[in-house]
mmCIF file of C-alpha atoms in Angstrom:
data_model
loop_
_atom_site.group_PDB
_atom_site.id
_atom_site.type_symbol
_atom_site.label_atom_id
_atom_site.label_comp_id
_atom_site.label_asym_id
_atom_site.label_seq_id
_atom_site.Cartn_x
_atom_site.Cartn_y
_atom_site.Cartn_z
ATOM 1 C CA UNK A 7 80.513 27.203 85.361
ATOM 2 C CA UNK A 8 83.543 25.475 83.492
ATOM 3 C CA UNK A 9 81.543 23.630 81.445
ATOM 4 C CA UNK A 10 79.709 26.669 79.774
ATOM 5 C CA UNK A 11 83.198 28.650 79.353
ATOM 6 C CA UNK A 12 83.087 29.200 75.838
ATOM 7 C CA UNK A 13 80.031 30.490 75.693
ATOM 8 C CA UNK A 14 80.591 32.734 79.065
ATOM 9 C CA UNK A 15 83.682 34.500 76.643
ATOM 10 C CA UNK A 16 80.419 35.838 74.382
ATOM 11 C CA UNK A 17 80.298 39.538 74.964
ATOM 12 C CA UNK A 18 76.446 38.906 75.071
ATOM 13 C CA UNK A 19 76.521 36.712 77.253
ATOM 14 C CA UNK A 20 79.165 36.808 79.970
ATOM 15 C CA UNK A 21 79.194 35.672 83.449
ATOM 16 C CA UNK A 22 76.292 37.413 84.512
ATOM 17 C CA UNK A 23 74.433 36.546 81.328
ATOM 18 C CA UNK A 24 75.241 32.417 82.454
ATOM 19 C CA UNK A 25 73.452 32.806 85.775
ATOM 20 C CA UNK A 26 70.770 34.535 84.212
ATOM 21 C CA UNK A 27 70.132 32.043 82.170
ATOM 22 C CA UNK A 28 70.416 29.202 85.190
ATOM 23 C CA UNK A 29 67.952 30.693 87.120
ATOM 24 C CA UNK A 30 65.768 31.124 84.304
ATOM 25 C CA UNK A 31 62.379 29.000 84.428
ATOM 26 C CA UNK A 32 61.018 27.718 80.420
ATOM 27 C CA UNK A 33 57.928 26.018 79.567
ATOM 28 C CA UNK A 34 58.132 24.280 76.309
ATOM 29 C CA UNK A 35 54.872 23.519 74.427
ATOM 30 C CA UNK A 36 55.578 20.257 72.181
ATOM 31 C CA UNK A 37 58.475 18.105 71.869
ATOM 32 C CA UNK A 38 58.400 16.879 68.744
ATOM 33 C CA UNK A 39 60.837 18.361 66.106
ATOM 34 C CA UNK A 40 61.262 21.806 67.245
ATOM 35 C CA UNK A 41 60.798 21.180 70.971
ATOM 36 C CA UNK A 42 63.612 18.744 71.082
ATOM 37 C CA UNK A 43 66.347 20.296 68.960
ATOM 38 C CA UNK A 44 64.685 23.703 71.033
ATOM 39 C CA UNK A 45 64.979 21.715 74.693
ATOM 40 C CA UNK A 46 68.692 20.109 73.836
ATOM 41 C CA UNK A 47 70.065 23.482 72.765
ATOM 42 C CA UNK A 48 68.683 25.014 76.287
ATOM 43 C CA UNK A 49 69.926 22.405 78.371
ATOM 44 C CA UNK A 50 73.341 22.710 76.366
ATOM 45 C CA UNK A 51 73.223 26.280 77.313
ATOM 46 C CA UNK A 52 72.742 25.742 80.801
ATOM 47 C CA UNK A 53 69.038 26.792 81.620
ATOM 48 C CA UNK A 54 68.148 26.514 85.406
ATOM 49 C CA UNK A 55 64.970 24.321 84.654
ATOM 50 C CA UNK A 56 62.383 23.376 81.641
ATOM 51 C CA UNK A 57 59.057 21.960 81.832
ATOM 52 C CA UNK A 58 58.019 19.790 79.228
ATOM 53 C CA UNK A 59 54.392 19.607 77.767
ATOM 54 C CA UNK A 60 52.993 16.882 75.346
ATOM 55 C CA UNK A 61 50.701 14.004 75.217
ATOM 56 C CA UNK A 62 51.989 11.926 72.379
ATOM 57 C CA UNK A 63 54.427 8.959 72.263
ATOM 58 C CA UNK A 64 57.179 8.223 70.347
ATOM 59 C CA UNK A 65 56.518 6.404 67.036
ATOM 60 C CA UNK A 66 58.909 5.762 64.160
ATOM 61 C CA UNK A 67 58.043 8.428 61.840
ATOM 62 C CA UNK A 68 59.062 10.965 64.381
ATOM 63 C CA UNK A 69 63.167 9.777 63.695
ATOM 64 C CA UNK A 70 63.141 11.561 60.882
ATOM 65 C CA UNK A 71 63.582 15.031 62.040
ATOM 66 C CA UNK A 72 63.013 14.878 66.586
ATOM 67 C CA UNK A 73 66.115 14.403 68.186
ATOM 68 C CA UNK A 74 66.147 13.147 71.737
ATOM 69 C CA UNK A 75 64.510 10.175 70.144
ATOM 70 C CA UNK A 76 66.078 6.465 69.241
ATOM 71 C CA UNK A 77 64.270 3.323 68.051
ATOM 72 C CA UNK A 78 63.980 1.662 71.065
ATOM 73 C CA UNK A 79 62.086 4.814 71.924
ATOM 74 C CA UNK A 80 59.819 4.284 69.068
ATOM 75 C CA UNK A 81 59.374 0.755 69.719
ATOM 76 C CA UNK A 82 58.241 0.830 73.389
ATOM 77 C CA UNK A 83 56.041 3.627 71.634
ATOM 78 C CA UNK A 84 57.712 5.484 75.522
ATOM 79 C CA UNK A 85 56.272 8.964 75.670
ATOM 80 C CA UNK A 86 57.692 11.710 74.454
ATOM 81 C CA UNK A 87 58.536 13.855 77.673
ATOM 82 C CA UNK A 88 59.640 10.687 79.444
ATOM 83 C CA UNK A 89 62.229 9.812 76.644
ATOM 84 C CA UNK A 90 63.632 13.511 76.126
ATOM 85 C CA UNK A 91 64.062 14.194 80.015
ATOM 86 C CA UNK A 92 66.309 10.747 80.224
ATOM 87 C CA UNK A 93 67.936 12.193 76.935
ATOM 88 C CA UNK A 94 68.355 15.881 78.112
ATOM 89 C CA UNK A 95 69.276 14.889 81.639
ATOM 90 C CA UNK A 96 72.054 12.685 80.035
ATOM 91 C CA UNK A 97 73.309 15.960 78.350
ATOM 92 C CA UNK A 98 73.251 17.947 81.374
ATOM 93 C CA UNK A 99 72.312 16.446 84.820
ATOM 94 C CA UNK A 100 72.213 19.978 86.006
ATOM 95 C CA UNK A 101 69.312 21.142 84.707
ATOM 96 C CA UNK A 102 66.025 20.283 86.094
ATOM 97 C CA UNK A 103 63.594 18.696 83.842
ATOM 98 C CA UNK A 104 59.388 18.221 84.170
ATOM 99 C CA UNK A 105 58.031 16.241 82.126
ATOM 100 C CA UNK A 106 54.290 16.722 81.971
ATOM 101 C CA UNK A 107 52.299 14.092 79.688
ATOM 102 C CA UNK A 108 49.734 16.149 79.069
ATOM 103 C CA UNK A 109 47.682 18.374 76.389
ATOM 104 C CA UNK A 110 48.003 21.890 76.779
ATOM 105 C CA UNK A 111 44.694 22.251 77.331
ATOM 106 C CA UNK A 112 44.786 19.851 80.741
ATOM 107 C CA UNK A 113 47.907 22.192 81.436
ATOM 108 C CA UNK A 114 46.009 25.725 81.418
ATOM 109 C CA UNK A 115 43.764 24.726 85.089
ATOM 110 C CA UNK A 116 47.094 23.812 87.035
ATOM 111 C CA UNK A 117 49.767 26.096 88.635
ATOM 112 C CA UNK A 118 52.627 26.119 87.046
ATOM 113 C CA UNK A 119 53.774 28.161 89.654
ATOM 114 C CA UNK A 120 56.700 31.632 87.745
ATOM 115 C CA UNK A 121 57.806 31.128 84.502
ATOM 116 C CA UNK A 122 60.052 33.487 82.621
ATOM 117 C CA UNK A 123 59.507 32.814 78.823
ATOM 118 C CA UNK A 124 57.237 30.412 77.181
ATOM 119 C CA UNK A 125 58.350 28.698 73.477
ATOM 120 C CA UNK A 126 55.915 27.599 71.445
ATOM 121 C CA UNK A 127 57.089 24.261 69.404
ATOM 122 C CA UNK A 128 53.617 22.636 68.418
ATOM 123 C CA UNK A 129 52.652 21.918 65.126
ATOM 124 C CA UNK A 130 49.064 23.025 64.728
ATOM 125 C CA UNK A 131 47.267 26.585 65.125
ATOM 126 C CA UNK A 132 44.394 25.411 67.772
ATOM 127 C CA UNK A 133 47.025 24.332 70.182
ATOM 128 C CA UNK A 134 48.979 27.833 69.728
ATOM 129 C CA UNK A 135 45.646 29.620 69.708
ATOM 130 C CA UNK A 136 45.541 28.310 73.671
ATOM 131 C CA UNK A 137 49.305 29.594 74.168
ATOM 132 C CA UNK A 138 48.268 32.716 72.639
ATOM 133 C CA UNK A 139 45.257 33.062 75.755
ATOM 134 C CA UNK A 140 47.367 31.500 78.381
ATOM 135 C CA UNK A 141 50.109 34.123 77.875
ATOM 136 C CA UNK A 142 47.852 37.060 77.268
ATOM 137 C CA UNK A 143 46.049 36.381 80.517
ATOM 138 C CA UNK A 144 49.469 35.844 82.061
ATOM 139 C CA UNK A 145 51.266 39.122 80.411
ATOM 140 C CA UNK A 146 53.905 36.310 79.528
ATOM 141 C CA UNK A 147 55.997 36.807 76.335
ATOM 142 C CA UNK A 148 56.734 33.534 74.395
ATOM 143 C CA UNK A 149 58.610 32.274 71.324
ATOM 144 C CA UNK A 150 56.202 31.419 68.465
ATOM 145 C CA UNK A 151 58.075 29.178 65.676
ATOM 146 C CA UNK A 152 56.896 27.316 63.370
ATOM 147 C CA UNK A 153 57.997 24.560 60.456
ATOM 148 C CA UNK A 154 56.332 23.716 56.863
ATOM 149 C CA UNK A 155 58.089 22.399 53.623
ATOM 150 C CA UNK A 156 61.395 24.214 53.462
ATOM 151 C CA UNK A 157 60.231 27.408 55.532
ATOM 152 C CA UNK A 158 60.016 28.412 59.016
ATOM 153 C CA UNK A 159 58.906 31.060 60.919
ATOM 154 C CA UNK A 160 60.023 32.224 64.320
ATOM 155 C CA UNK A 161 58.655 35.687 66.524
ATOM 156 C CA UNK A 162 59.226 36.774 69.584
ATOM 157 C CA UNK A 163 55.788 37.852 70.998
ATOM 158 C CA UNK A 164 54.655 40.137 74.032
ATOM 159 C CA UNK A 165 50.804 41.572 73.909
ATOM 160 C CA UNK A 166 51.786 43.855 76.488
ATOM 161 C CA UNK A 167 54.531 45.082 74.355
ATOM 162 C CA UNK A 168 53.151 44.667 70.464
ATOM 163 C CA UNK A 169 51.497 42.130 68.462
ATOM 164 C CA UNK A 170 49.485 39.073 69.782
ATOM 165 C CA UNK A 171 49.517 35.937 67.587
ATOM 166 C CA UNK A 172 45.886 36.541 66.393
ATOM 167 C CA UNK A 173 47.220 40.139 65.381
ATOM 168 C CA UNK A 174 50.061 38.357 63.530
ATOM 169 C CA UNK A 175 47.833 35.511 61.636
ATOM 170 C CA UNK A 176 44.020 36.514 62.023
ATOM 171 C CA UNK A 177 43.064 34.124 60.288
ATOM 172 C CA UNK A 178 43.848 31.919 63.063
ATOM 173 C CA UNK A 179 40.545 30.095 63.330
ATOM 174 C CA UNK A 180 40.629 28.844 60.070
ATOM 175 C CA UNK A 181 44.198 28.006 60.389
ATOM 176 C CA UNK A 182 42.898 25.997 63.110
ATOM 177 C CA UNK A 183 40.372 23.780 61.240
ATOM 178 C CA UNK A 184 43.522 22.631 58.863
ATOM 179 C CA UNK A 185 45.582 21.977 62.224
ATOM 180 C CA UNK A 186 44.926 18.150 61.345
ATOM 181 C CA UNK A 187 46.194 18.220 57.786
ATOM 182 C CA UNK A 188 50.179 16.339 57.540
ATOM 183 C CA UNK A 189 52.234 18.468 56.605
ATOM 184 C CA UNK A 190 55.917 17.673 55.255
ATOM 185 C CA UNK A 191 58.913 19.130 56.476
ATOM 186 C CA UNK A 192 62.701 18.906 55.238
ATOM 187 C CA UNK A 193 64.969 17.535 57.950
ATOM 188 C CA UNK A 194 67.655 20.578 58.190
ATOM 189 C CA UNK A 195 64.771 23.087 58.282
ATOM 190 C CA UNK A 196 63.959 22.071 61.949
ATOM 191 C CA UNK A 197 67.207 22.828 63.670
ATOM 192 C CA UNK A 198 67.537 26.258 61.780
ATOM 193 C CA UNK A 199 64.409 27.342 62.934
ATOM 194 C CA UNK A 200 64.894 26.184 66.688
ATOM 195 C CA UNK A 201 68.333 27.929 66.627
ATOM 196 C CA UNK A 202 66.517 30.867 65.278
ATOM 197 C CA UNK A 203 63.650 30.589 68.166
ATOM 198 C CA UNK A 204 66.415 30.016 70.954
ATOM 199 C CA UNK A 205 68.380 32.825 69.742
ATOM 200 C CA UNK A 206 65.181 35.194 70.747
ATOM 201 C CA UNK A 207 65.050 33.231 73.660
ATOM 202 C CA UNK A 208 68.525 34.164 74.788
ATOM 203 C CA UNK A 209 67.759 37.257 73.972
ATOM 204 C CA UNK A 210 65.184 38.124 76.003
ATOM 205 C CA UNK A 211 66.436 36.261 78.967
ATOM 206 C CA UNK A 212 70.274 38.941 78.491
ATOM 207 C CA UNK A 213 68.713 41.321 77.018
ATOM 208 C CA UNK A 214 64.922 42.007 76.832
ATOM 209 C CA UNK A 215 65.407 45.832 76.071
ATOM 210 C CA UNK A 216 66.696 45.134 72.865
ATOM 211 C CA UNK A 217 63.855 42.360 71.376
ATOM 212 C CA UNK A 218 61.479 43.713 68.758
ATOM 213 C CA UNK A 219 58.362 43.039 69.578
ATOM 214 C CA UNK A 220 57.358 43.286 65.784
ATOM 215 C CA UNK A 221 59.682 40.902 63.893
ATOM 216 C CA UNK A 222 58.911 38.084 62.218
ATOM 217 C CA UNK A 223 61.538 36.230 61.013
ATOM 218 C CA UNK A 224 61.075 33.467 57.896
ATOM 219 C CA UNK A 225 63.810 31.170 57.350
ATOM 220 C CA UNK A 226 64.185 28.928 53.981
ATOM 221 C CA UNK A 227 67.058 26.839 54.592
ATOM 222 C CA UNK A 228 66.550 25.802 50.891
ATOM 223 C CA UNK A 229 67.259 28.900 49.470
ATOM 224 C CA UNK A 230 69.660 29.540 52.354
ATOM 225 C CA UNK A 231 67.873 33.297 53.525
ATOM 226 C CA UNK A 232 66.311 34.452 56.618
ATOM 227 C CA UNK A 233 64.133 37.407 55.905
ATOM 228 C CA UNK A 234 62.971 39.934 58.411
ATOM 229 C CA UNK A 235 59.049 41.298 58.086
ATOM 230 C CA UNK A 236 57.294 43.969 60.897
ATOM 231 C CA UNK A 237 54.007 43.510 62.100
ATOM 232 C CA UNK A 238 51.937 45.966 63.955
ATOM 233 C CA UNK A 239 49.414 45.380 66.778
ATOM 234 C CA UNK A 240 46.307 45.423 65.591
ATOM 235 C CA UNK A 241 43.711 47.762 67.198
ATOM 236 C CA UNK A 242 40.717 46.155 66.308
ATOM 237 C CA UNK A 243 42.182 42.350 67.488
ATOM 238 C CA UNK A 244 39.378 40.301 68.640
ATOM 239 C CA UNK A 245 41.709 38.591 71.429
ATOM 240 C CA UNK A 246 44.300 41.294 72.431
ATOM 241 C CA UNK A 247 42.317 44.834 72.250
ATOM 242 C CA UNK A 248 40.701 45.395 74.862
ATOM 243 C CA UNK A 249 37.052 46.210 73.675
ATOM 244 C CA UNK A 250 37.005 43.642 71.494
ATOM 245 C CA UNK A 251 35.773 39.848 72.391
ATOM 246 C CA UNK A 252 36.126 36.935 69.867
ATOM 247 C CA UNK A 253 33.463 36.320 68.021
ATOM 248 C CA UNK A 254 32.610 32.593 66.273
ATOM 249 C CA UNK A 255 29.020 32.458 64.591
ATOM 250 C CA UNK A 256 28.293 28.444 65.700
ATOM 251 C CA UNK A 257 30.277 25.475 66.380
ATOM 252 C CA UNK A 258 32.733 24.483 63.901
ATOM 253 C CA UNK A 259 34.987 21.345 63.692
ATOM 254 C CA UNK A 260 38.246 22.107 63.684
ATOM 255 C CA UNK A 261 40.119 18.525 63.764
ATOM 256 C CA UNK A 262 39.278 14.850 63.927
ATOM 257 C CA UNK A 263 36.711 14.685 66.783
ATOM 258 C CA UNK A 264 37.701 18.453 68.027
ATOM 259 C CA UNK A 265 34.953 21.038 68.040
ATOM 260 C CA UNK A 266 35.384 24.802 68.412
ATOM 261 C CA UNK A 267 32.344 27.408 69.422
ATOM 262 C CA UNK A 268 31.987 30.828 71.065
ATOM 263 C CA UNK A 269 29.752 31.315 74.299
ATOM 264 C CA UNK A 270 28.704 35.226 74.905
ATOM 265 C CA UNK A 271 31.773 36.665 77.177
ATOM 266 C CA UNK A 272 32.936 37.524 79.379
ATOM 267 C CA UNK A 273 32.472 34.119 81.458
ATOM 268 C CA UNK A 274 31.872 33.385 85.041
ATOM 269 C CA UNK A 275 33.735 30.446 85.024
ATOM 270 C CA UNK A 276 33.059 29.736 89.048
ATOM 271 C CA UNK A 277 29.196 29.719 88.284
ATOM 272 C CA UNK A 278 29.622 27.463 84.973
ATOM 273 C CA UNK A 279 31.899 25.128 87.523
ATOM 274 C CA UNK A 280 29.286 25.248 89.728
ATOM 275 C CA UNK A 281 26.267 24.273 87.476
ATOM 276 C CA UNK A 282 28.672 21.435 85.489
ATOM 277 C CA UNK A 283 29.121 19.737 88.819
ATOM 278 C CA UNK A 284 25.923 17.870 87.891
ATOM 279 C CA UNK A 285 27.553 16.379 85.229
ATOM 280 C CA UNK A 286 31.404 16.105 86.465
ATOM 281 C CA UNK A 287 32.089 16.242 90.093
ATOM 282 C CA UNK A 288 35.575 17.844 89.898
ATOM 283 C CA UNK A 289 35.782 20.450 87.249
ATOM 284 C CA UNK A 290 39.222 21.662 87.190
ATOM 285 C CA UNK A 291 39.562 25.653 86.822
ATOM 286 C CA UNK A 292 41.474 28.303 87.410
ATOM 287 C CA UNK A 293 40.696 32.501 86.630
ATOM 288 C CA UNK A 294 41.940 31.172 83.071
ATOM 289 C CA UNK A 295 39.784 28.309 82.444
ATOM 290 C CA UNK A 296 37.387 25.864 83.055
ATOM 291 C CA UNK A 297 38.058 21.688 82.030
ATOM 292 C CA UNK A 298 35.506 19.238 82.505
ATOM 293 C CA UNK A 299 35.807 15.718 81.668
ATOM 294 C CA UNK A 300 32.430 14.613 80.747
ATOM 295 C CA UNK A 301 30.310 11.391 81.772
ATOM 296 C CA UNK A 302 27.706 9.393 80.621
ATOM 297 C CA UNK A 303 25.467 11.204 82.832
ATOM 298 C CA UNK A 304 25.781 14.298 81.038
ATOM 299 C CA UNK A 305 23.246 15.151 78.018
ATOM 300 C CA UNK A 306 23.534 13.155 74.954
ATOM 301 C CA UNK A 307 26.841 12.249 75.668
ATOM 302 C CA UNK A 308 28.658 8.354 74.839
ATOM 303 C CA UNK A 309 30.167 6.456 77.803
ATOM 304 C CA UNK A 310 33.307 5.905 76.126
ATOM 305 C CA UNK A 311 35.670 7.643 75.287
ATOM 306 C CA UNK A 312 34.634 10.244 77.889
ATOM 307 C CA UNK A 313 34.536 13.614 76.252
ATOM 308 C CA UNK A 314 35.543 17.111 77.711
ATOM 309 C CA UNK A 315 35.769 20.662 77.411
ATOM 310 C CA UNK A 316 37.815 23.330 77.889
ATOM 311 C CA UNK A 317 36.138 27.052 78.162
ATOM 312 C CA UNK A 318 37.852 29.947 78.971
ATOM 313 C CA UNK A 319 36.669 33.511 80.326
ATOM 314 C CA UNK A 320 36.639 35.054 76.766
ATOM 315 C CA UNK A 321 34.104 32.677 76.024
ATOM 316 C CA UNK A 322 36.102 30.368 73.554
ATOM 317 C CA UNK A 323 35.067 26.703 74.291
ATOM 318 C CA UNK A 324 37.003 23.685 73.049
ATOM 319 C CA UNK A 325 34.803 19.980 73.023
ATOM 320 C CA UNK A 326 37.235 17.058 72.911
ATOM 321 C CA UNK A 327 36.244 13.193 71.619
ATOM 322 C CA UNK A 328 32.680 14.156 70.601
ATOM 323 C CA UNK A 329 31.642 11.934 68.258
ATOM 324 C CA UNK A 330 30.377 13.937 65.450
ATOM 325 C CA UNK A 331 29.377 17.488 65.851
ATOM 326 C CA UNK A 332 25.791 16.634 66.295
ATOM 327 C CA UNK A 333 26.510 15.652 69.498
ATOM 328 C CA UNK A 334 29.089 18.215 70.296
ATOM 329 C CA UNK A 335 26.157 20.399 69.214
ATOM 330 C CA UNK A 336 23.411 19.025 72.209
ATOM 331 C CA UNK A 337 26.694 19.507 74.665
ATOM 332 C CA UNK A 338 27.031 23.224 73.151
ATOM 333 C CA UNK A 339 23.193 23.997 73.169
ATOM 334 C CA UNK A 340 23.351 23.182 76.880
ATOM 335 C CA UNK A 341 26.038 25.365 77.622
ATOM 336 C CA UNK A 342 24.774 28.156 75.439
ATOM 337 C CA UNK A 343 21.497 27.699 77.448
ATOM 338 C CA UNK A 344 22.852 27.586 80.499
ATOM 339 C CA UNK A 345 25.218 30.324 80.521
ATOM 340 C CA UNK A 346 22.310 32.511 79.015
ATOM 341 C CA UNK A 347 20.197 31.833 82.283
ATOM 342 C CA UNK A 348 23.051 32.648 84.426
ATOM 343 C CA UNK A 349 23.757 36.053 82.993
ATOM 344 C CA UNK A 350 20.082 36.582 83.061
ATOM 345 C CA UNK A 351 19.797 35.773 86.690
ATOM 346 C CA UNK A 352 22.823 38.053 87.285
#
């Protein structure tokens, strides 16, 4: 424990606080420019293990503002969780470190077995809008932070306890459909806001009973201020009340070749598994979700690349490398169909 001694002498944290926080289990959603500067402080800090989420590699216009990350990193275009678990376990050979090359939607089918906290460190809404299910079906809190211009924005979240991130921002879904829009960001923004975002980490981990569930904290490291705003539950939420089911009029696109509709909930996912089999052999699911990579023997669908989709019990369905929405469309017809035969055969 030597090598965390000055931070052991914090009144907040003490001895006991230390081997709280090194048997303490993170998942970290992104590691680009929050989720490193987020993961190094952690591992710094002496957390007992973090697993690592992304799908993206390293390229040269992440240098600018993701630590972890060098050129030769860039230039073997190495992916990202490889690069920052070599980097991190350089820091602190300690900790234990999973790196899982993945989306977060290929994450939300597999056990992940406890986890204490979740931090969210991605840098578009329909990515969060899946951490925002995943912990609500969980009851896990998480870290919501987020980086734009010269501002940030950091809350400490717990449905069970107050707000849900749809409560916070409901107007999430269109958030969503802008998720693929570049947005700049001023270097010394990033590692304010991650201090701010593992500061309610620690937090929780010492000292849950004294986290407000309702603060939202915005940073603007240009103007050098941190202000503090409350937000309420909302009792009418369409994702965290409890009589309420979201509701999406038809499919939208929300990003690139990503496609967003609403089947009628709730969803029997084990049927729906069932009846996709025709299509994919081994649907992956879990009481969360459903994934299904697609093939060409599925309706209207291109042989390469394969498309898939993620649907979860509320309903929400998420089509990945359709084409155009046309075809995304046919795909969502089918399932619209076919879950409407199933609930009449119930």
């Amino acid at each position: 424990m030597s090598r965390y001694d000055r931070q052991i002498r914090v009144g907040k944290v003490g001895l006991t606080g230390q081997e709280k926080l090194q048997d303490s289990r993170l998942l970290i959603v992104g590691c680009g420019a929050l989720g490193t500067y987020t993961a190094e402080q952690l591992v710094r800090g002496g957390v007992g293990e973090l697993l690592l989420v992304d799908p993206d590699t390293v390229s040269f216009t992440n240098l600018q503002r993701q630590t972890l990350f060098t050129e030769a990193d860039a230039h073997t275009k190495r992916l990202k969780v490889a690069a920052a678990k070599d980097a991190l376990l350089a820091i602190n050979s300690q900790v234990t470190i999973t790196a899982l090359p993945m989306s977060f939607d290929e994450l939300l089918v597999k056990d992940l077995g406890h986890l204490d906290l979740v931090l969210d460190c991605t840098d578009n809404f329909l990515v969060r809008s899946a951490i925002n299910t995943f912990c609500l079906h969980y009851q896990l809190p998480f870290i919501f932070a987020a980086c734009a211009g010269t501002t940030g924005q950091v809350m400490a979240l717990h449905p069970a306890k107050g707000p849900c991130l749809n409560c916070v921002f409901p107007q999430m879904a269109e958030l969503a459909e802008k998720s693929c829009e570049t947005i700049g960001v001023i270097t010394p923004l990033i590692p304010l806001v991650s201090s701010l975002q593992v500061g309610q980490a620690y937090r929780y981990l010492l000292e849950p009973e004294s986290l407000d569930w309702q603060q939202l904290l915005v940073a603007d490291v240009w103007q050098g201020q941190v202000q503090t705003f409350q937000i309420t539950k909302n009792p009418a939420c369409p994702l965290c009340a409890k009589q309420q089911s979201v509701a999406l009029p038809q499919l939208k696109k929300v990003c690139g070749h990503v496609f967003q509709g609403q089947l009628p909930a709730p969803i029997d996912l084990a049927v729906i598994a069932h009846h996709l089999a025709a299509i994919e052999e081994k649907p992956l699911q879990n009481k969360l979700a459903l994934r299904v990579v697609l093939t060409k023997k599925g309706p209207h669908l291109p042989a390469e690349p394969q498309p898939n989709v993620t649907i979860f019990k509320t309903g929400r369905t998420l089509f990945y490398d359709f084409p155009d929405l046309a075809t995304a469309t046919k795909m969502f017809d089918w399932l619209l169909t076919t879950n409407t035969a199933l609930e009449e055969n119930l």
